[in-house]
Amino acid sequence: MSTYTTKENGVVPSVCPLDCPDQCGLLLHKKDGKIIKVQGDPDHPVTQGNICNKVRNMPERLYDPKRLTTPLKRIGAKGSMEFEPISWDEAIDTITSKWKELVADEGPESILPYSFYGNMGILSAEGMDRRFFHRLGASRLDQTICSVAGSVGYRYTMGGGFGIDPMDTVHAKLFIFWGINAVSTNMHQVALAQKARKNGAKIIVIDVHKNRTGILADWFIPILPGTDSALALGIMNYLFENNLADMDFLKEYSTGYEELIEHVKQYDLHTVAAITGVSADDLKNLAHEYGTVSPSFIRIGNGLQHHDNGGMAVRTIACLPAVTGQWLKQGGGAIKSNSSYLSHNTAAVQRPDLLKNKNTRFINMNQIGSALLEAEPRISSLYVYNSNPVVVAPEGNKVRKGFEREDLFTVVHDLFLTETAAYADIVLPATSSFENTDFYTSYWHKHAHLQEPVIKPYGDSKSNPDVFRLLAEAMGFDDQAFKDSDEEMIEQAFEHPANPYVEDISLRSLKVRKFVKSKDIPLFSRRLSTPSGKIELYSKQMERDGYPPLPTYIPLPEDGEHPFLFVPGPNHNFLNSTFSNNDKHILLEKLPKVHLNTRDAADMGVEDGDLVRLWNDRGECQLHVAVGENVLPGVAVTMGLWADLPGTKQLVNSLTPDRIADMGGGATFFSGRISIEKISLGRKSCTKAGSGLKMMTEKM
Ligand SMILES: Nc1nc2c(c(=O)[nH]1)N[C@H]1C(S)=C(S)[C@@H](COP(=O)(O)OP(=O)(O)OC[C@H]3O[C@@H](n4cnc5c(=O)[nH]c(N)nc54)[C@H](O)[C@@H]3O)O[C@H]1N2
Ligand SMILES: Nc1nc2c(c(=O)[nH]1)N[C@H]1C(S)=C(S)[C@@H](COP(=O)(O)OP(=O)(O)OC[C@H]3O[C@@H](n4cnc5c(=O)[nH]c(N)nc54)[C@H](O)[C@@H]3O)O[C@H]1N2
Ligand code: SF4
Ligand SMILES: [Mo]
C-alpha cells in the first residue's frame, strides 16, 4: 500500500487514466483526504503542465453524488433502473453461483467479458481480468472498437505501432492532420504544431468536417468520407511523375517501389478529384507541398479508419513519408500510434497459458448486438467493465435488444449507473484510477507512468483487479496468478527482454521518476518488424492474407438507398460516453447537432436549429440541424456519444453499421448511410430536449 493514502493534504503526482493519446502528467491537490483540484504536472516532459478542461473538472466526477458506492441487484425490469443495495459477499456469491451453474450446464464459453479502455491502466484494462477469464475458459472478446483496422494496415507497412517522437515534430515545416480532430483529441500535438508554426511551419487538415481542428488550419481540405486512400495514391503518383520522390531512400529502406510507381499511374489528378471531392488543383498543390517542404509530418487519426476500407486507408497514407524519404529527417515522418515502443510483457501479465481450450471462440465487440441475439452456442452471461456498450457500440438497437434478454445474466462494474448498467442483474461499484495502483503507457508520446493510490476507495467501491481476485477466490481458483499483488504484476510486465525500448522501465524506476521514457533507439537503426525488415510498399504478407499487395483504393460498399454518408464522431467535452452524465460538460456541448451543408439544407427546406429525423434500416435519431459549409454536400456529421434522455432520440449508434472493416475486425462507425427529414421548428423542440436533459440528470 502506498504512502500516499496516509497523506491527507498535499500535492501528489498522477496520470490521466482516460483513453486519450496525450496521457498527461497530473498533480492532484488533496485537502482533508479529498482531491480538490486537478492540475497538469509542469515536470512532465511532453504535456508540460497543460491539461484539458475535461480532466480539470475531474473532482466533480470523482465526488459526483451519482457515483456508485455499493453493489446493487436488479429489482425491476431490465432497463428500468430499479435496484437495491446488497453486500459484496452477496454480489460475489450471486455471480459465482450463476457462473458455476453455467460452466456445468453450458460450458464456460457461455460467459463473455465485455470491456474496453474506460481506464487505460494496464492492470485495470488487461491484467487480472485476463488471468481470470483465461482460467475460467470464457469466450474471448476481440477488442476491435477503436483503432484496430488502421493499426493492422499500419503494421503491414511499418511493422508495428512505431512513428516518430512527437517532441521532434516541432522541427517540422509542414504538418498534416489527417482524419484527426486533434484540438479535441490530441491537444499537445496541436501545441507542438503551433510552436512549429511560429518557426514558419504550415498546418494542413484533411477531414470530412471543418471542426475545431479544421478551423485552426492554414489550409483545410474537405474530403468525401472513405476516399483517403485515393487521395494518398494521387499524391504518390504526382510525386513520382514530377521527380519529387526520394529514390535513394526508397531503394535502401523499402520494398516494391518499382511496382508502386507503375501501380499509382491509374490515380491521375482527375480520377482522384472525382473520387475524393478534392479538386485537381488542390490535389496538385497538396502533392507539390508534400514533395517540396521538409521536414513534413503526418498525424494519422482514428476517424479515417472507422470505415469499411479503413485499414487500407491507413496503410496507404503510411506509405507517403517513405516516398519522400521523410523518416530520416528530424521531425519528418508520421505517427499513427506509438504503442509498440512501450509494449510490455503481455503474456506475463495476462497469462494466456491459463486458458486450457486454445480454440476458445472470439466474439467481435463491434457485433455484440448480433452476438447476444444470435451466437451459437448462446451467450448466457455478460460481464461488462471499462465500457458502456449500450451507448458506444454500433447497431445500437440490436445491442439494446440483446441486453434486454431475460435469460441473459449481466454484471456491470462501473463508477456510475450507466445506460449499460441499467440492464444489469448485478451492478458493482468501481474505484476511480486515483484510488488504485496501476501503470500507464501512452500510445502517442513515449512515456510510461505509475499510479499509486492517492485517495481511499469511494464508498465500498473496488478496483477491477481486486474484483477479479474476489471472483477467483469464490470460483475456487487457487493459482498463484490470483495472489500476485498489483506491484508484482507491474514488475512482471517489464521483465521483457523482447522489447529493447523498455529496458529502462521497471517498477523501481517508475517509483523514483514518476514517468520513464522508452529508450531513444532510432527507428531506422534497426530492422523494422515487417517480414522484410523494411517499409513494405509491396507486401507479400498482405497478398497471403488476401489483400491487394500494393496500396489500393477500394470504395465503400453499398449501404441502402440513403442520400447521406453519416459520420458520428466524438466531441470536445465528453470522452466517448464518459462525462455525458455531467451537467457542466453537457452545458458546454449544448445540444447534439447534425451538421449539414447549406445546399442540402436548402434542398430539404431545413434551417439552422430545426429538428430533423435521421433514419435508416437500423434505426432512427432526432437531432437539431447546424447548417453551414463545414461539411461537403451529401455528408452529415454529428459529434458526441450522448445518452438518450427522456423525450429525446439522440443515440447516434442506433444508425451505425456493425459491418466489419477490411482489417483486424475493425469498426465501421462512419460508413453508414442515412436519410434525413424535417420534423418541426427548432425552438420548441430545443426546450423539450433541454427539460428532458434535466429530468435525466435528476433521476440518475
Ligand atoms: N475530447 C475527446 N477526446 C478524445 C475522445 C473523445 O471522445 N473526446 N476519444 C478518444 C478516443 S477513444 C479516440 S479513439 C480518439 C479519437 O480521436 P481522433 O483520432 O481525432 O478520431 P475521431 O475524432 O473519431 O475522428 C477524427 C476526424 O476524422 C474525421 N473523419 C471521419 N471520416 C473521415 C474520412 O473518411 N476521412 C478523413 N480524412 N477524415 C474523416 C472526423 O470528421 C474527425 O474530425 O480520441 C480520444 N480523445
Ligand atoms: N458513433 C460512434 N461510436 C463510437 C465512437 C465514435 O467515434 N462514434 N468511438 C468508438 C471508440 S474509438 C471507442 S474507443 C469506444 C469507447 O467506448 P467505451 O470504452 O465504452 O468508452 P466510454 O464511453 O468512455 O465508457 C467507459 C466506461 O468505463 C467506466 N470506467 C472508467 N474507469 C473504470 C474502472 O477503473 N473500472 C471500471 N469497471 N469501469 C471504469 C466509465 O465510467 C465509463 O462508463 O467507443 C466507440 N464508439
Ligand atoms: S483527457 Fe487527454 S488531454 Fe485531457 S488530461 Fe487526459 S490525457 Fe490530457
Ligand atoms: Mo477509441
Short mmCIF file of N, CA, C and O in Angstrom, two decimals, residues 33-102:
data_model
loop_
_atom_site.label_atom_id
_atom_site.label_comp_id
_atom_site.label_asym_id
_atom_site.label_seq_id
_atom_site.Cartn_x
_atom_site.Cartn_y
_atom_site.Cartn_z
N GLY A 33 -8.01 14.73 2.85
CA GLY A 33 -8.18 13.39 2.29
C GLY A 33 -8.93 13.35 0.97
O GLY A 33 -9.17 12.28 0.40
N LYS A 34 -9.32 14.52 0.46
CA LYS A 34 -10.08 14.55 -0.80
C LYS A 34 -9.29 15.28 -1.89
O LYS A 34 -8.54 16.21 -1.59
N ILE A 35 -9.52 14.89 -3.13
CA ILE A 35 -8.89 15.64 -4.24
C ILE A 35 -9.76 16.87 -4.50
O ILE A 35 -10.95 16.74 -4.82
N ILE A 36 -9.16 18.04 -4.35
CA ILE A 36 -9.96 19.25 -4.56
C ILE A 36 -9.61 19.95 -5.87
O ILE A 36 -10.35 20.81 -6.34
N LYS A 37 -8.48 19.56 -6.45
CA LYS A 37 -8.07 20.24 -7.69
C LYS A 37 -7.19 19.31 -8.52
O LYS A 37 -6.35 18.60 -7.94
N VAL A 38 -7.38 19.31 -9.82
CA VAL A 38 -6.50 18.55 -10.71
C VAL A 38 -5.81 19.53 -11.64
O VAL A 38 -6.45 20.35 -12.29
N GLN A 39 -4.51 19.40 -11.67
CA GLN A 39 -3.69 20.35 -12.42
C GLN A 39 -2.73 19.55 -13.31
O GLN A 39 -2.42 18.39 -12.99
N GLY A 40 -2.24 20.15 -14.37
CA GLY A 40 -1.21 19.50 -15.16
C GLY A 40 0.12 19.52 -14.42
O GLY A 40 0.41 20.46 -13.70
N ASP A 41 0.91 18.47 -14.62
CA ASP A 41 2.22 18.41 -13.96
C ASP A 41 3.25 19.13 -14.84
O ASP A 41 3.59 18.64 -15.93
N PRO A 42 3.76 20.28 -14.39
CA PRO A 42 4.70 21.02 -15.23
C PRO A 42 5.99 20.26 -15.50
O PRO A 42 6.71 20.55 -16.46
N ASP A 43 6.30 19.25 -14.67
CA ASP A 43 7.52 18.46 -14.88
C ASP A 43 7.39 17.45 -16.01
O ASP A 43 8.38 16.85 -16.43
N HIS A 44 6.16 17.20 -16.45
CA HIS A 44 6.02 16.17 -17.48
C HIS A 44 6.64 16.68 -18.78
O HIS A 44 6.29 17.74 -19.28
N PRO A 45 7.59 15.91 -19.34
CA PRO A 45 8.35 16.44 -20.48
C PRO A 45 7.51 16.71 -21.72
O PRO A 45 7.91 17.54 -22.54
N VAL A 46 6.40 16.06 -21.87
CA VAL A 46 5.61 16.27 -23.09
C VAL A 46 4.39 17.16 -22.80
O VAL A 46 4.12 18.13 -23.51
N THR A 47 3.67 16.83 -21.75
CA THR A 47 2.40 17.56 -21.54
C THR A 47 2.62 18.85 -20.75
O THR A 47 1.76 19.74 -20.78
N GLN A 48 3.74 18.95 -20.06
CA GLN A 48 4.25 20.22 -19.53
C GLN A 48 3.25 21.10 -18.80
O GLN A 48 3.22 22.32 -18.96
N GLY A 49 2.39 20.45 -18.02
CA GLY A 49 1.51 21.24 -17.16
C GLY A 49 0.19 21.64 -17.77
O GLY A 49 -0.66 22.21 -17.09
N ASN A 50 -0.01 21.33 -19.05
CA ASN A 50 -1.30 21.67 -19.68
C ASN A 50 -2.20 20.45 -19.73
O ASN A 50 -1.77 19.39 -20.19
N ILE A 51 -3.43 20.64 -19.31
CA ILE A 51 -4.40 19.54 -19.43
C ILE A 51 -5.70 20.09 -19.99
O ILE A 51 -5.89 21.30 -20.05
N CYS A 52 -6.59 19.19 -20.37
CA CYS A 52 -7.83 19.65 -20.97
C CYS A 52 -8.85 19.99 -19.90
O CYS A 52 -8.73 19.62 -18.74
N ASN A 53 -9.88 20.65 -20.35
CA ASN A 53 -10.96 21.07 -19.47
C ASN A 53 -11.68 19.89 -18.83
O ASN A 53 -12.13 19.96 -17.69
N LYS A 54 -11.76 18.79 -19.57
CA LYS A 54 -12.47 17.62 -19.06
C LYS A 54 -11.86 17.18 -17.73
O LYS A 54 -12.57 16.91 -16.76
N VAL A 55 -10.56 17.09 -17.73
CA VAL A 55 -9.90 16.50 -16.56
C VAL A 55 -9.67 17.54 -15.46
O VAL A 55 -9.63 17.21 -14.28
N ARG A 56 -9.60 18.81 -15.86
CA ARG A 56 -9.57 19.85 -14.82
C ARG A 56 -10.84 19.76 -13.97
O ARG A 56 -10.85 20.08 -12.80
N ASN A 57 -11.89 19.31 -14.59
CA ASN A 57 -13.18 19.20 -13.88
C ASN A 57 -13.36 17.83 -13.22
O ASN A 57 -14.44 17.49 -12.77
N MET A 58 -12.30 17.03 -13.17
CA MET A 58 -12.41 15.66 -12.68
C MET A 58 -12.92 15.55 -11.23
O MET A 58 -13.68 14.61 -10.93
N PRO A 59 -12.56 16.49 -10.31
CA PRO A 59 -13.09 16.34 -8.95
C PRO A 59 -14.61 16.23 -8.92
O PRO A 59 -15.18 15.48 -8.13
N GLU A 60 -15.26 16.93 -9.85
CA GLU A 60 -16.72 16.86 -9.89
C GLU A 60 -17.19 15.44 -10.21
O GLU A 60 -18.20 14.97 -9.69
N ARG A 61 -16.44 14.77 -11.08
CA ARG A 61 -16.79 13.39 -11.43
C ARG A 61 -16.46 12.45 -10.27
O ARG A 61 -17.23 11.53 -9.96
N LEU A 62 -15.33 12.71 -9.61
CA LEU A 62 -14.91 11.82 -8.52
C LEU A 62 -15.91 11.84 -7.37
O LEU A 62 -16.18 10.82 -6.75
N TYR A 63 -16.43 13.04 -7.08
CA TYR A 63 -17.33 13.17 -5.92
C TYR A 63 -18.76 13.45 -6.35
O TYR A 63 -19.56 13.98 -5.59
N ASP A 64 -19.08 13.05 -7.56
CA ASP A 64 -20.45 13.19 -8.06
C ASP A 64 -21.38 12.36 -7.17
O ASP A 64 -21.13 11.17 -6.96
N PRO A 65 -22.45 12.96 -6.65
CA PRO A 65 -23.36 12.17 -5.80
C PRO A 65 -23.97 10.97 -6.53
O PRO A 65 -24.47 10.05 -5.90
N LYS A 66 -23.91 10.99 -7.88
CA LYS A 66 -24.45 9.84 -8.63
C LYS A 66 -23.49 8.65 -8.61
O LYS A 66 -23.82 7.58 -9.08
N ARG A 67 -22.27 8.85 -8.08
CA ARG A 67 -21.30 7.74 -8.11
C ARG A 67 -21.79 6.56 -7.28
O ARG A 67 -22.37 6.74 -6.21
N LEU A 68 -21.50 5.39 -7.78
CA LEU A 68 -21.93 4.17 -7.07
C LEU A 68 -21.06 3.95 -5.84
O LEU A 68 -19.84 4.12 -5.90
N THR A 69 -21.70 3.54 -4.75
CA THR A 69 -20.94 3.31 -3.52
C THR A 69 -21.04 1.87 -3.05
O THR A 69 -20.28 1.43 -2.19
N THR A 70 -21.98 1.14 -3.58
CA THR A 70 -22.23 -0.20 -3.08
C THR A 70 -22.72 -1.11 -4.21
O THR A 70 -23.28 -0.60 -5.19
N PRO A 71 -22.52 -2.41 -4.11
CA PRO A 71 -23.11 -3.29 -5.13
C PRO A 71 -24.64 -3.20 -5.12
O PRO A 71 -25.23 -2.87 -4.09
N LEU A 72 -25.24 -3.45 -6.26
CA LEU A 72 -26.70 -3.36 -6.39
C LEU A 72 -27.22 -4.62 -7.05
O LEU A 72 -26.52 -5.24 -7.85
N LYS A 73 -28.48 -4.95 -6.72
CA LYS A 73 -29.12 -6.02 -7.51
C LYS A 73 -30.41 -5.50 -8.11
O LYS A 73 -31.09 -4.64 -7.52
N ARG A 74 -30.70 -6.00 -9.27
CA ARG A 74 -31.87 -5.51 -10.01
C ARG A 74 -33.15 -6.00 -9.34
O ARG A 74 -33.26 -7.18 -8.99
N ILE A 75 -34.13 -5.07 -9.18
CA ILE A 75 -35.42 -5.49 -8.63
C ILE A 75 -36.58 -5.16 -9.59
O ILE A 75 -37.69 -5.58 -9.37
N GLY A 76 -36.28 -4.41 -10.65
CA GLY A 76 -37.32 -4.09 -11.64
C GLY A 76 -36.99 -4.76 -12.97
O GLY A 76 -36.12 -5.64 -13.04
N ALA A 77 -37.69 -4.31 -14.01
CA ALA A 77 -37.43 -4.86 -15.33
C ALA A 77 -36.05 -4.40 -15.81
O ALA A 77 -35.54 -3.38 -15.35
N LYS A 78 -35.48 -5.13 -16.75
CA LYS A 78 -34.18 -4.71 -17.32
C LYS A 78 -34.36 -3.33 -17.96
O LYS A 78 -35.32 -3.11 -18.69
N GLY A 79 -33.46 -2.45 -17.68
CA GLY A 79 -33.54 -1.10 -18.25
C GLY A 79 -34.31 -0.12 -17.38
O GLY A 79 -34.27 1.08 -17.61
N SER A 80 -35.01 -0.62 -16.36
CA SER A 80 -35.87 0.28 -15.56
C SER A 80 -35.09 1.08 -14.53
O SER A 80 -35.63 2.00 -13.93
N MET A 81 -33.85 0.73 -14.31
CA MET A 81 -33.01 1.42 -13.32
C MET A 81 -33.51 1.19 -11.89
O MET A 81 -33.28 2.02 -11.02
N GLU A 82 -34.19 0.09 -11.66
CA GLU A 82 -34.64 -0.17 -10.28
C GLU A 82 -33.72 -1.22 -9.66
O GLU A 82 -33.67 -2.36 -10.11
N PHE A 83 -33.02 -0.78 -8.63
CA PHE A 83 -32.02 -1.63 -7.98
C PHE A 83 -32.14 -1.49 -6.47
O PHE A 83 -32.68 -0.50 -5.97
N GLU A 84 -31.61 -2.48 -5.74
CA GLU A 84 -31.45 -2.27 -4.30
C GLU A 84 -30.04 -2.68 -3.88
O GLU A 84 -29.43 -3.56 -4.51
N PRO A 85 -29.51 -2.00 -2.85
CA PRO A 85 -28.14 -2.29 -2.43
C PRO A 85 -28.01 -3.70 -1.87
O PRO A 85 -28.93 -4.21 -1.22
N ILE A 86 -26.87 -4.32 -2.12
CA ILE A 86 -26.53 -5.60 -1.49
C ILE A 86 -25.07 -5.54 -1.04
O ILE A 86 -24.35 -4.62 -1.40
N SER A 87 -24.65 -6.55 -0.29
CA SER A 87 -23.26 -6.56 0.18
C SER A 87 -22.36 -7.12 -0.94
O SER A 87 -22.84 -7.79 -1.86
N TRP A 88 -21.05 -6.91 -0.79
CA TRP A 88 -20.11 -7.52 -1.72
C TRP A 88 -20.20 -9.04 -1.65
O TRP A 88 -20.14 -9.72 -2.68
N ASP A 89 -20.35 -9.57 -0.43
CA ASP A 89 -20.44 -11.04 -0.29
C ASP A 89 -21.59 -11.59 -1.12
O ASP A 89 -21.45 -12.56 -1.85
N GLU A 90 -22.74 -10.91 -1.00
CA GLU A 90 -23.91 -11.40 -1.76
C GLU A 90 -23.67 -11.25 -3.27
O GLU A 90 -24.01 -12.14 -4.05
N ALA A 91 -23.06 -10.12 -3.65
CA ALA A 91 -22.83 -9.88 -5.09
C ALA A 91 -21.91 -10.96 -5.66
O ALA A 91 -22.21 -11.58 -6.69
N ILE A 92 -20.79 -11.19 -4.97
CA ILE A 92 -19.81 -12.16 -5.48
C ILE A 92 -20.42 -13.56 -5.48
O ILE A 92 -20.25 -14.35 -6.42
N ASP A 93 -21.18 -13.86 -4.42
CA ASP A 93 -21.80 -15.18 -4.33
C ASP A 93 -22.84 -15.37 -5.45
O ASP A 93 -22.91 -16.43 -6.07
N THR A 94 -23.64 -14.35 -5.70
CA THR A 94 -24.66 -14.46 -6.77
C THR A 94 -23.98 -14.70 -8.12
O THR A 94 -24.39 -15.56 -8.90
N ILE A 95 -22.92 -13.91 -8.37
CA ILE A 95 -22.26 -14.03 -9.68
C ILE A 95 -21.60 -15.40 -9.82
O ILE A 95 -21.80 -16.11 -10.82
N THR A 96 -20.84 -15.80 -8.83
CA THR A 96 -20.07 -17.04 -8.99
C THR A 96 -20.98 -18.28 -8.92
O THR A 96 -20.71 -19.27 -9.59
N SER A 97 -22.08 -18.21 -8.17
CA SER A 97 -23.02 -19.35 -8.17
C SER A 97 -23.59 -19.52 -9.57
O SER A 97 -23.67 -20.63 -10.10
N LYS A 98 -23.98 -18.40 -10.16
CA LYS A 98 -24.56 -18.45 -11.50
C LYS A 98 -23.53 -18.98 -12.50
O LYS A 98 -23.82 -19.81 -13.36
N TRP A 99 -22.30 -18.50 -12.38
CA TRP A 99 -21.26 -18.91 -13.33
C TRP A 99 -20.90 -20.39 -13.14
O TRP A 99 -20.64 -21.09 -14.12
N LYS A 100 -20.89 -20.85 -11.90
CA LYS A 100 -20.60 -22.29 -11.69
C LYS A 100 -21.67 -23.13 -12.39
O LYS A 100 -21.37 -24.12 -13.04
N GLU A 101 -22.91 -22.69 -12.23
CA GLU A 101 -24.02 -23.40 -12.91
C GLU A 101 -23.83 -23.38 -14.43
O GLU A 101 -23.97 -24.40 -15.09
N LEU A 102 -23.51 -22.20 -14.94
CA LEU A 102 -23.37 -22.07 -16.40
C LEU A 102 -22.21 -22.92 -16.91
O LEU A 102 -22.32 -23.57 -17.96
#
